Amino acid sequence: MKNNKLLLSIFAAVAIIQLAVPLYMAWHWENILQTGQRFYWQTAPVDPYDAFKGRYIDLQFKENTGQFSDIEPLVYGQTAFALIEENAAGKAYITAITGKPPEEHPYIKVKINYIEGSTAHIQLPFKRYYLPENIAAAAESAYRQNASQSGLAAVRIKDGYGVIEELYIGDKTLTEYLRDYIQ
Amino acid sequence: MNKKAIGWLYQELPELVNKGILSSETAEKIKMHYGPIEETQGTRTFLMVFGIIGVLLVGLGIILLIAHNWDQLSRVSRLTISVGLLIAAQLTSGLVLYFKKESRIWRESAGILHLLTIGAAIALVGQTYHLTEDTDTFLLTWMLLSLPLIYLLRSTSVAAMYLVGITFWSASVHIYLEKQLIWVLLLVVLPYHWQIIKVDRYSNPAVILSWVLNVCFYFCFGAAFSSYINDSGLFIYSTLFAVNYLIGVLWFGSARESWVMPFKLIGLAGVLGSTFMFTFYNIWSQLRLGTNIFSSTEIGLASLLSLLVISGNFLMVKQSNRQNLLFSLAPLIVGVGYLLHSFDSSGISATILMNIYMLFLSLGVIRTGVGNNSIGVVNIGMLMLAALISARFLDMNFSFVIRGLVFITLGLAFLVANWLMVRRKAGEQK
């Protein structure tokens, strides 16, 4: 009986940890979505055969390089920090890449793809946009057609993490655009 | 004792008592001795399999429904669904632990549902926030959260799914040091495996888990080391299979049916398969041996595995079990092949050695089959021989004349052996 009690208490502890993980994840990203700073990222054209994996759009961004400002060299695969600002048109751009997180400036954690002179090519951490199954095909072709001209992703950024809030084509959200597009 | 036979006996008892052949006391004693006719083992297994498959299908169905990505659902309702499902699965497991702790069907089914729901809950949160978490992080989180269920619910199916999960994980990580974590992840299942093989190593759960563990091990080994093993690969893999075979022979080799001995079967298939590969001239001619060519990982692995093969063989001989030496000494022959190759880098001598060894292996298998009167084993030996012959017949690396002469010589040797055997048999009959 004592053994059984112990087993059940261990089970309860495990169950709490199991619940804590998805709850923590949800809280973490919800917090960024609510309180993070919003930036608009211009999307770039994608390989038409690779744009769509399963039921999400594989996003590419025009801003994927930055000058690195540290003396210590960055290497492939390393985690680095991209400093972000808004240009006159209200679009996000990368001002610099550093090896350490800045104290005040908005920034995002990135992975270094490769280095070319003093330019670091990076991979932004937000690159998927999950879609409902029934609008997936329409969204795919709409995104393909417009990604390079008028595609925009609104991303909330906080403490180095970014979460996509909405995907825009022109001034409409993807859902609004698709509603008109399908009609 | 056969349940059907007991059933028949119980039917007969009243008549036997009536006819005065047995006294009613004896009939009672017989009933006491054999006990009531229980639900048969077969029915229980059947129920178990159906229970597990049913729960598996329901769990996978739930995951598919979630993957549809319902746009009507708000973020709060999505979270409620994922957490709600998880809590439901946890409650089920909790209740099973409290009320049905002794029922394996309940423990296995609840375990599978619980494991699948953990994955679904994490995936739903990822989908809601468009997370680009890589497959490896997702799998690792999922498997680590499911790991305690193996021990708490004593569930073999959870253990098997955990093994498959971490195997996929090992294939999706790219950094060498991170890949080596797989050994810790594999190690933590071993106490459970030990527990169930201690009870009965040929019971269904033990056998199934052994199969999954053994197959997953090779994928994990490949993922962890394949890019660090180059020219020593032939030797390392042949040693690994030999170790596998020795484990099978030494500790899992006494069953009557061969499918319940996965370590022996996989090891044997590996030894035979790798030996067959080494009979090809191309493998040896492309092998480059020289000083400083092996990495420290290769040297370490090769030494460790060789040590295991040596001690395994030693143990086997001590148990006066010599007929398996032909297979378990494969690494020794491959090692001699490497040695020959370091003198004759054309690869011819090593190729000839391996062909002779393969020929001996096939004949050894046929001989064992004939000795044990097992047509299946004889056929396997014949198949190996046929594979070797057709591979050499079609081999473009040797001239037609040499191949022709070797084939004729071998053919004559077989015919002479046959003739001698027939004569000896005839002599015995006289």
Coordinates of C-alpha atoms in Angstrom, one line a residue, chain B residues 49-298:
Chain B
V49 CA -3.1 -6.7 -29.4
F50 CA -6.6 -5.4 -30.2
G51 CA -6.5 -3.1 -27.2
I52 CA -3.2 -1.6 -28.2
I53 CA -4.0 -1.3 -31.9
G54 CA -7.4 0.3 -31.0
V55 CA -5.9 2.9 -28.7
L56 CA -3.1 3.6 -31.2
L57 CA -5.6 4.3 -34.0
V58 CA -7.7 6.5 -31.8
G59 CA -4.6 8.5 -30.6
L60 CA -3.3 8.9 -34.2
G61 CA -6.8 9.9 -35.3
I62 CA -6.8 12.7 -32.7
I63 CA -3.4 13.9 -33.9
L64 CA -4.7 14.0 -37.5
L65 CA -7.8 15.9 -36.4
I66 CA -5.6 18.5 -34.7
A67 CA -3.3 18.7 -37.7
H68 CA -6.3 19.8 -39.8
N69 CA -5.7 23.2 -38.1
W70 CA -9.2 24.4 -37.5
D71 CA -9.2 28.2 -38.1
Q72 CA -12.5 28.6 -36.2
L73 CA -10.6 27.8 -33.0
S74 CA -9.1 30.7 -31.0
R75 CA -5.8 30.4 -29.3
V76 CA -7.4 29.8 -25.9
S77 CA -9.6 27.0 -27.2
R78 CA -6.6 25.3 -28.9
L79 CA -4.7 25.4 -25.6
T80 CA -7.7 24.1 -23.7
I81 CA -8.0 21.2 -26.2
S82 CA -4.4 20.3 -26.0
V83 CA -4.2 20.5 -22.2
G84 CA -7.6 18.9 -21.8
L85 CA -6.6 15.9 -23.9
L86 CA -3.4 15.6 -21.9
I87 CA -5.2 15.7 -18.6
A88 CA -7.7 13.1 -19.8
A89 CA -4.9 10.8 -20.8
Q90 CA -3.2 11.4 -17.4
L91 CA -6.4 10.7 -15.5
T92 CA -6.8 7.5 -17.4
S93 CA -3.3 6.4 -16.6
G94 CA -3.7 7.5 -13.0
L95 CA -7.0 5.5 -12.6
V96 CA -5.3 2.5 -14.2
L97 CA -2.5 2.7 -11.8
Y98 CA -4.9 2.9 -8.9
F99 CA -7.6 0.4 -9.8
K100 CA -6.1 -1.8 -12.6
K101 CA -2.5 -1.9 -11.7
E102 CA -2.2 -5.6 -12.3
S103 CA -3.9 -5.6 -15.7
R104 CA -1.4 -5.5 -18.5
I105 CA -4.0 -4.7 -21.2
W106 CA -5.0 -1.6 -19.3
R107 CA -1.5 -0.5 -18.5
E108 CA -0.3 -0.9 -22.1
S109 CA -3.4 0.8 -23.7
A110 CA -3.3 3.7 -21.2
G111 CA 0.4 4.1 -21.8
I112 CA 0.1 4.4 -25.5
L113 CA -2.8 6.9 -25.3
H114 CA -0.8 9.0 -22.8
L115 CA 2.3 9.0 -24.9
L116 CA 0.5 10.0 -28.1
T117 CA -1.4 12.8 -26.2
I118 CA 1.9 14.3 -25.0
G119 CA 3.1 14.6 -28.6
A120 CA -0.3 16.0 -29.7
A121 CA -0.3 18.6 -26.9
I122 CA 3.2 19.9 -27.8
A123 CA 2.5 19.8 -31.5
L124 CA -0.8 21.8 -31.1
V125 CA 1.0 24.6 -29.2
G126 CA 3.7 24.7 -31.9
Q127 CA 1.1 24.9 -34.6
T128 CA -0.8 27.7 -32.8
Y129 CA 2.3 29.9 -32.5
H130 CA 3.8 29.0 -35.8
L131 CA 6.9 27.6 -34.1
T132 CA 9.7 26.5 -36.3
E133 CA 11.0 24.2 -33.6
D134 CA 13.1 21.6 -35.4
T135 CA 12.0 18.1 -35.4
D136 CA 14.8 17.0 -33.1
T137 CA 13.8 19.4 -30.3
F138 CA 10.1 18.3 -30.6
L139 CA 11.0 14.6 -30.6
L140 CA 13.4 14.9 -27.7
T141 CA 10.9 16.9 -25.5
W142 CA 8.2 14.4 -26.4
M143 CA 10.3 11.3 -25.6
L144 CA 11.8 12.7 -22.4
L145 CA 8.3 13.5 -21.1
S146 CA 7.1 10.0 -22.0
L147 CA 10.0 8.2 -20.6
P148 CA 8.7 7.9 -16.9
L149 CA 5.6 6.2 -18.3
I150 CA 7.7 3.1 -19.2
Y151 CA 8.5 2.5 -15.5
L152 CA 5.4 3.9 -13.9
L153 CA 3.0 1.9 -16.1
R154 CA 5.4 -0.9 -16.8
S155 CA 4.4 -0.6 -20.4
T156 CA 6.4 -2.4 -23.1
S157 CA 4.6 -0.6 -25.9
V158 CA 5.5 2.7 -24.5
A159 CA 9.1 1.5 -24.2
A160 CA 9.0 0.4 -27.9
M161 CA 7.6 3.7 -29.1
Y162 CA 10.1 5.6 -27.0
L163 CA 12.9 3.6 -28.7
V164 CA 11.5 4.4 -32.1
G165 CA 11.2 8.0 -31.2
I166 CA 14.7 8.5 -30.0
T167 CA 15.9 6.6 -33.1
F168 CA 14.2 9.2 -35.3
W169 CA 15.7 11.9 -33.0
S170 CA 19.2 10.5 -33.5
A171 CA 18.7 10.8 -37.3
S172 CA 17.5 14.4 -37.1
V173 CA 20.3 16.0 -35.0
H174 CA 23.5 17.1 -36.8
I175 CA 26.0 18.0 -34.1
Y176 CA 28.4 15.2 -33.2
L177 CA 28.4 15.8 -29.5
E178 CA 24.6 16.1 -29.3
K179 CA 24.3 12.9 -31.3
Q180 CA 26.2 11.0 -28.6
L181 CA 23.4 11.8 -26.2
I182 CA 21.6 8.9 -27.8
W183 CA 23.6 6.4 -25.7
V184 CA 22.2 7.9 -22.5
L185 CA 18.7 7.9 -24.0
L186 CA 19.1 4.2 -24.9
L187 CA 20.7 3.3 -21.6
V188 CA 17.7 4.5 -19.6
V189 CA 15.5 1.9 -21.2
L190 CA 17.8 -1.0 -20.3
P191 CA 16.7 -1.4 -16.7
Y192 CA 13.1 -2.0 -18.0
H193 CA 14.3 -4.4 -20.6
W194 CA 16.3 -6.2 -17.9
Q195 CA 13.2 -6.4 -15.6
I196 CA 11.1 -8.1 -18.3
I197 CA 13.8 -10.5 -19.5
K198 CA 14.5 -11.5 -15.9
V199 CA 11.0 -12.8 -15.7
D200 CA 11.0 -14.6 -19.0
R201 CA 13.3 -13.7 -21.8
Y202 CA 11.2 -15.5 -24.4
S203 CA 7.8 -14.0 -23.3
N204 CA 6.1 -11.9 -26.0
P205 CA 6.8 -8.5 -24.4
A206 CA 10.5 -9.4 -23.8
V207 CA 10.9 -10.7 -27.4
I208 CA 9.1 -7.7 -29.0
L209 CA 11.2 -5.2 -27.0
S210 CA 14.4 -7.0 -27.8
W211 CA 13.6 -6.8 -31.5
V212 CA 12.8 -3.1 -31.4
L213 CA 15.9 -2.4 -29.2
N214 CA 18.2 -4.4 -31.4
V215 CA 17.0 -2.8 -34.7
C216 CA 16.9 0.7 -33.3
F217 CA 20.4 0.2 -31.9
Y218 CA 21.8 -0.2 -35.4
F219 CA 20.1 3.0 -36.7
C220 CA 21.4 4.9 -33.6
F221 CA 24.9 3.5 -34.1
G222 CA 24.9 4.5 -37.7
A223 CA 23.5 8.0 -36.9
A224 CA 26.1 8.5 -34.1
F225 CA 29.2 7.2 -35.9
S226 CA 28.7 6.7 -39.6
S227 CA 30.4 10.0 -40.6
Y228 CA 33.4 9.1 -38.4
I229 CA 33.9 5.6 -39.6
N230 CA 35.6 5.4 -43.0
D231 CA 38.0 2.7 -44.0
S232 CA 37.6 0.7 -40.8
G233 CA 33.9 0.5 -41.4
L234 CA 34.0 -3.1 -42.7
F235 CA 35.8 -4.4 -39.7
I236 CA 33.8 -2.4 -37.2
Y237 CA 30.4 -3.5 -38.5
S238 CA 31.4 -7.1 -38.8
T239 CA 32.7 -7.0 -35.2
L240 CA 29.4 -5.3 -34.1
F241 CA 27.3 -8.0 -35.7
A242 CA 29.5 -10.7 -34.2
V243 CA 29.0 -9.2 -30.7
N244 CA 25.3 -9.1 -31.4
Y245 CA 25.4 -12.8 -32.4
L246 CA 27.4 -13.7 -29.4
I247 CA 25.0 -12.0 -27.0
G248 CA 22.2 -14.0 -28.8
V249 CA 24.0 -17.3 -28.5
L250 CA 25.2 -16.8 -24.9
W251 CA 22.1 -15.4 -23.2
F252 CA 19.2 -15.7 -25.6
G253 CA 20.0 -18.9 -27.5
S254 CA 18.0 -21.7 -25.8
A255 CA 14.6 -21.2 -27.3
R256 CA 13.0 -23.6 -29.8
E257 CA 11.6 -21.1 -32.2
S258 CA 14.1 -18.8 -33.9
W259 CA 11.9 -15.7 -34.1
V260 CA 12.1 -15.4 -30.3
M261 CA 15.9 -15.0 -30.5
P262 CA 16.3 -11.5 -32.1
F263 CA 19.9 -11.0 -31.0
K264 CA 21.0 -14.2 -32.5
L265 CA 19.0 -13.8 -35.7
I266 CA 20.0 -10.1 -36.3
G267 CA 23.6 -10.9 -35.5
L268 CA 23.7 -13.9 -37.8
A269 CA 22.0 -12.0 -40.6
G270 CA 24.5 -9.2 -40.1
V271 CA 27.5 -11.5 -40.1
L272 CA 26.3 -13.3 -43.2
G273 CA 25.3 -10.1 -45.0
S274 CA 28.6 -8.3 -44.3
T275 CA 30.7 -11.3 -45.2
F276 CA 28.9 -11.5 -48.5
M277 CA 29.6 -7.9 -49.2
F278 CA 33.3 -8.4 -48.5
T279 CA 33.4 -11.1 -51.1
F280 CA 33.2 -8.3 -53.7
Y281 CA 36.5 -7.2 -55.2
N282 CA 35.4 -3.5 -55.5
I283 CA 35.0 -3.2 -51.7
W284 CA 38.6 -4.2 -51.1
S285 CA 40.2 -2.5 -54.1
Q286 CA 38.8 0.9 -52.9
L287 CA 40.0 0.4 -49.4
R288 CA 42.9 2.5 -48.5
L289 CA 45.1 1.5 -45.6
G290 CA 48.1 3.5 -44.3
T291 CA 49.4 5.1 -41.2
N292 CA 47.4 7.8 -39.5
I293 CA 44.4 7.0 -41.6
F294 CA 42.1 5.9 -38.8
S295 CA 40.5 8.5 -36.5
S296 CA 40.7 8.0 -32.7
T297 CA 36.9 7.2 -32.8
E298 CA 37.6 4.4 -35.2

